[in-house]
Short mmCIF file of N, CA, C and O in Angstrom, two decimals:
data_model
loop_
_atom_site.label_atom_id
_atom_site.label_comp_id
_atom_site.label_asym_id
_atom_site.label_seq_id
_atom_site.Cartn_x
_atom_site.Cartn_y
_atom_site.Cartn_z
N MET Q 21 6.94 15.24 19.03
CA MET Q 21 6.56 15.42 17.51
C MET Q 21 5.47 16.11 17.18
O MET Q 21 4.40 16.11 17.82
N SER Q 22 5.79 17.18 16.44
CA SER Q 22 4.43 17.98 16.00
C SER Q 22 3.45 17.38 15.25
O SER Q 22 3.68 16.43 14.45
N VAL Q 23 2.17 18.13 15.26
CA VAL Q 23 1.14 17.47 14.67
C VAL Q 23 1.48 17.75 12.92
O VAL Q 23 1.00 16.65 12.23
N GLU Q 24 2.01 18.86 12.69
CA GLU Q 24 2.19 18.87 11.15
C GLU Q 24 3.14 17.86 10.75
O GLU Q 24 2.89 17.29 9.76
N GLY Q 25 4.36 17.68 11.42
CA GLY Q 25 4.96 16.46 10.97
C GLY Q 25 4.65 15.20 10.92
O GLY Q 25 4.91 14.31 10.04
N LYS Q 26 3.82 14.76 11.97
CA LYS Q 26 3.07 13.46 11.96
C LYS Q 26 2.11 13.48 10.73
O LYS Q 26 2.06 12.36 10.13
N ILE Q 27 1.47 14.81 10.36
CA ILE Q 27 0.51 14.54 9.26
C ILE Q 27 1.17 14.55 7.86
O ILE Q 27 0.94 13.77 7.05
N LYS Q 28 2.36 15.05 7.67
CA LYS Q 28 2.91 15.08 6.68
C LYS Q 28 3.83 13.57 6.52
O LYS Q 28 3.86 13.09 5.31
N GLU Q 29 4.47 13.09 7.52
CA GLU Q 29 4.83 11.65 7.30
C GLU Q 29 3.93 10.69 7.19
O GLU Q 29 4.00 9.78 6.32
N GLY Q 30 2.48 10.75 7.54
CA GLY Q 30 1.34 10.13 7.34
C GLY Q 30 1.09 10.22 6.07
O GLY Q 30 0.63 9.06 5.25
N ALA Q 31 1.08 11.23 5.34
CA ALA Q 31 0.34 11.51 4.03
C ALA Q 31 1.44 11.00 3.12
O ALA Q 31 0.97 10.39 2.03
N GLY Q 32 2.63 11.32 3.55
CA GLY Q 32 3.60 10.68 2.55
C GLY Q 32 3.91 9.10 2.32
O GLY Q 32 3.82 8.65 1.38
N TYR Q 33 3.49 8.50 3.58
CA TYR Q 33 3.45 7.07 3.66
C TYR Q 33 2.47 6.55 2.67
O TYR Q 33 2.64 5.81 1.94
N ILE Q 34 1.31 7.05 2.66
CA ILE Q 34 -0.01 6.48 2.17
C ILE Q 34 0.37 6.89 0.44
O ILE Q 34 -0.07 6.15 -0.24
N LYS Q 35 0.70 8.33 0.17
CA LYS Q 35 1.19 8.48 -1.29
C LYS Q 35 2.11 7.63 -1.62
O LYS Q 35 1.93 6.98 -3.06
N GLU Q 36 3.01 7.27 -1.21
CA GLU Q 36 4.12 6.40 -1.60
C GLU Q 36 3.72 5.03 -1.75
O GLU Q 36 3.71 4.38 -2.93
N GLU Q 37 2.71 4.45 -0.73
CA GLU Q 37 2.37 3.02 -0.77
C GLU Q 37 1.33 2.89 -1.95
O GLU Q 37 1.57 1.93 -2.66
N MET Q 38 0.60 3.99 -2.17
CA MET Q 38 -0.24 3.84 -3.31
C MET Q 38 0.29 3.73 -4.69
O MET Q 38 -0.18 3.11 -5.56
N ASN Q 39 1.53 4.21 -4.71
CA ASN Q 39 1.99 4.46 -6.13
C ASN Q 39 3.35 3.83 -6.37
O ASN Q 39 3.75 3.86 -7.35
N GLU Q 40 3.71 3.16 -5.49
CA GLU Q 40 5.28 2.46 -5.50
C GLU Q 40 5.31 1.55 -6.29
O GLU Q 40 6.52 1.04 -7.14
N HIS Q 41 4.38 0.72 -6.72
CA HIS Q 41 4.37 -0.67 -7.73
C HIS Q 41 3.88 -0.24 -8.88
O HIS Q 41 3.87 -1.17 -9.95
N GLY Q 42 3.69 1.04 -9.30
CA GLY Q 42 3.03 1.16 -10.76
C GLY Q 42 4.36 1.49 -11.58
O GLY Q 42 5.53 1.55 -11.38
N LYS Q 43 3.91 1.07 -12.84
CA LYS Q 43 4.87 0.84 -13.73
C LYS Q 43 5.44 2.32 -14.59
O LYS Q 43 6.22 2.18 -15.43
N ASP Q 44 4.27 3.19 -14.75
CA ASP Q 44 4.59 4.30 -15.56
C ASP Q 44 5.20 5.43 -14.83
O ASP Q 44 5.41 5.41 -13.43
N ALA Q 45 5.79 6.16 -15.67
CA ALA Q 45 6.40 7.29 -14.90
C ALA Q 45 5.65 8.29 -13.91
O ALA Q 45 6.22 8.78 -13.11
N GLU Q 46 4.19 8.44 -14.21
CA GLU Q 46 3.40 9.13 -13.31
C GLU Q 46 3.47 8.52 -12.00
O GLU Q 46 3.59 9.16 -11.05
N SER Q 47 3.32 7.17 -11.65
CA SER Q 47 3.21 6.34 -10.62
C SER Q 47 4.67 6.64 -9.86
O SER Q 47 4.79 6.69 -8.59
N ARG Q 48 5.84 6.57 -10.44
CA ARG Q 48 7.10 6.68 -9.90
C ARG Q 48 7.15 7.85 -9.42
O ARG Q 48 7.70 8.06 -8.29
N ARG Q 49 6.80 9.04 -9.87
CA ARG Q 49 6.75 10.55 -9.62
C ARG Q 49 5.99 10.61 -8.52
O ARG Q 49 6.61 11.43 -7.61
N LYS Q 50 4.81 10.19 -8.46
CA LYS Q 50 3.91 10.53 -7.40
C LYS Q 50 4.56 9.67 -5.87
O LYS Q 50 4.41 10.19 -4.75
N ALA Q 51 5.29 8.47 -6.10
CA ALA Q 51 5.86 7.49 -5.04
C ALA Q 51 6.90 8.38 -4.69
O ALA Q 51 7.14 8.77 -3.42
N GLN Q 52 7.72 9.04 -5.51
CA GLN Q 52 8.84 9.98 -5.26
C GLN Q 52 8.55 11.28 -4.32
O GLN Q 52 8.99 11.48 -3.24
N GLU Q 53 7.32 11.71 -4.77
CA GLU Q 53 6.55 12.80 -3.75
C GLU Q 53 6.29 12.55 -2.51
O GLU Q 53 6.39 13.04 -1.62
N GLY Q 54 5.78 11.20 -2.39
CA GLY Q 54 5.51 10.49 -1.21
C GLY Q 54 6.66 10.58 -0.27
O GLY Q 54 6.72 10.75 0.89
N ARG Q 55 7.67 9.88 -0.74
CA ARG Q 55 8.95 9.97 -0.34
C ARG Q 55 9.45 11.06 0.43
O ARG Q 55 9.89 11.20 1.76
N ASP Q 56 9.58 12.18 -0.36
CA ASP Q 56 9.91 13.45 -0.02
C ASP Q 56 9.01 14.11 0.94
O ASP Q 56 9.42 14.77 1.94
N LEU Q 57 7.86 13.83 1.03
CA LEU Q 57 6.84 14.48 2.16
C LEU Q 57 7.11 13.74 3.44
O LEU Q 57 7.19 14.66 4.46
N ARG Q 58 7.59 12.42 3.08
CA ARG Q 58 7.78 11.68 4.57
C ARG Q 58 8.92 12.24 5.13
O ARG Q 58 9.08 12.43 6.31
N ASN Q 59 10.27 12.58 4.45
CA ASN Q 59 11.16 13.18 4.99
C ASN Q 59 11.27 14.58 5.41
O ASN Q 59 11.76 14.84 6.18
N GLU Q 60 10.38 15.27 4.76
CA GLU Q 60 10.11 16.60 5.17
C GLU Q 60 9.31 16.61 6.49
O GLU Q 60 9.93 17.29 7.37
N GLY Q 61 8.44 15.83 6.95
CA GLY Q 61 7.87 15.57 7.97
C GLY Q 61 8.73 15.24 9.28
O GLY Q 61 8.62 15.83 10.23
N ARG Q 62 9.51 14.19 8.78
CA ARG Q 62 10.79 13.80 9.59
C ARG Q 62 11.49 14.97 9.81
O ARG Q 62 12.15 15.11 11.20
N MET Q 63 12.28 15.69 9.21
CA MET Q 63 13.28 16.63 9.37
C MET Q 63 12.49 17.56 10.44
O MET Q 63 13.30 18.35 11.00
N GLU Q 64 11.19 18.11 10.09
CA GLU Q 64 10.43 19.26 10.78
C GLU Q 64 10.71 18.72 12.33
O GLU Q 64 10.76 19.48 13.25
N ASP Q 65 10.56 17.53 12.42
CA ASP Q 65 10.41 16.87 13.95
C ASP Q 65 11.95 16.50 14.55
O ASP Q 65 12.02 15.91 15.60
N GLY Q 66 12.95 16.67 13.79
CA GLY Q 66 14.17 16.62 14.46
C GLY Q 66 14.68 14.80 13.99
O GLY Q 66 15.94 14.71 14.62
N LYS Q 67 14.00 14.37 13.40
CA LYS Q 67 14.63 12.99 13.14
C LYS Q 67 15.06 12.73 11.91
O LYS Q 67 15.26 13.69 11.13
N PRO Q 68 16.31 12.26 11.83
CA PRO Q 68 17.24 11.76 10.76
C PRO Q 68 16.36 11.44 9.83
O PRO Q 68 15.50 10.56 9.73
N LYS Q 69 16.86 11.88 8.09
CA LYS Q 69 16.11 11.27 7.04
C LYS Q 69 16.67 9.92 7.06
O LYS Q 69 17.96 9.57 7.38
N THR Q 70 16.01 9.00 6.57
CA THR Q 70 16.43 7.58 6.40
C THR Q 70 17.25 7.62 5.02
O THR Q 70 17.14 8.20 4.22
N THR Q 71 18.28 6.47 5.18
CA THR Q 71 18.99 6.33 4.09
C THR Q 71 18.40 5.18 3.23
O THR Q 71 17.53 4.57 3.83
N LYS Q 72 19.22 5.00 2.02
CA LYS Q 72 18.55 3.87 1.19
C LYS Q 72 18.71 2.53 1.70
O LYS Q 72 19.73 2.26 2.35
N PRO Q 73 17.90 1.68 1.44
CA PRO Q 73 18.21 0.11 2.04
C PRO Q 73 19.40 -0.36 1.72
O PRO Q 73 19.67 0.02 0.50
N GLY Q 74 19.97 -1.25 2.39
CA GLY Q 74 21.07 -1.83 1.91
C GLY Q 74 22.58 -1.06 1.73
O GLY Q 74 23.51 -1.30 1.62
N THR Q 75 22.56 0.26 2.25
CA THR Q 75 23.78 1.27 2.30
C THR Q 75 24.49 0.74 3.43
O THR Q 75 25.79 1.33 3.61
N GLY Q 76 24.20 0.33 4.59
CA GLY Q 76 24.47 -0.03 5.89
C GLY Q 76 24.79 1.37 6.73
O GLY Q 76 25.69 1.00 7.78
N HIS Q 77 23.91 2.24 6.44
CA HIS Q 77 24.22 3.32 7.53
C HIS Q 77 23.10 3.53 8.31
O HIS Q 77 22.13 3.04 8.12
#
């Protein structure tokens, strides 16, 4: 796993967790940015993108 991928995944996790329970549109947007950053880091390292919970994949 590359250092850059680990950093992106970690930063995305933190950003998502800090904003995921917010009620306003700004918090939801920042949480989605965190998810996107995590997925970008995973894709760089060859990990598959995670699916939505409950989809059975």
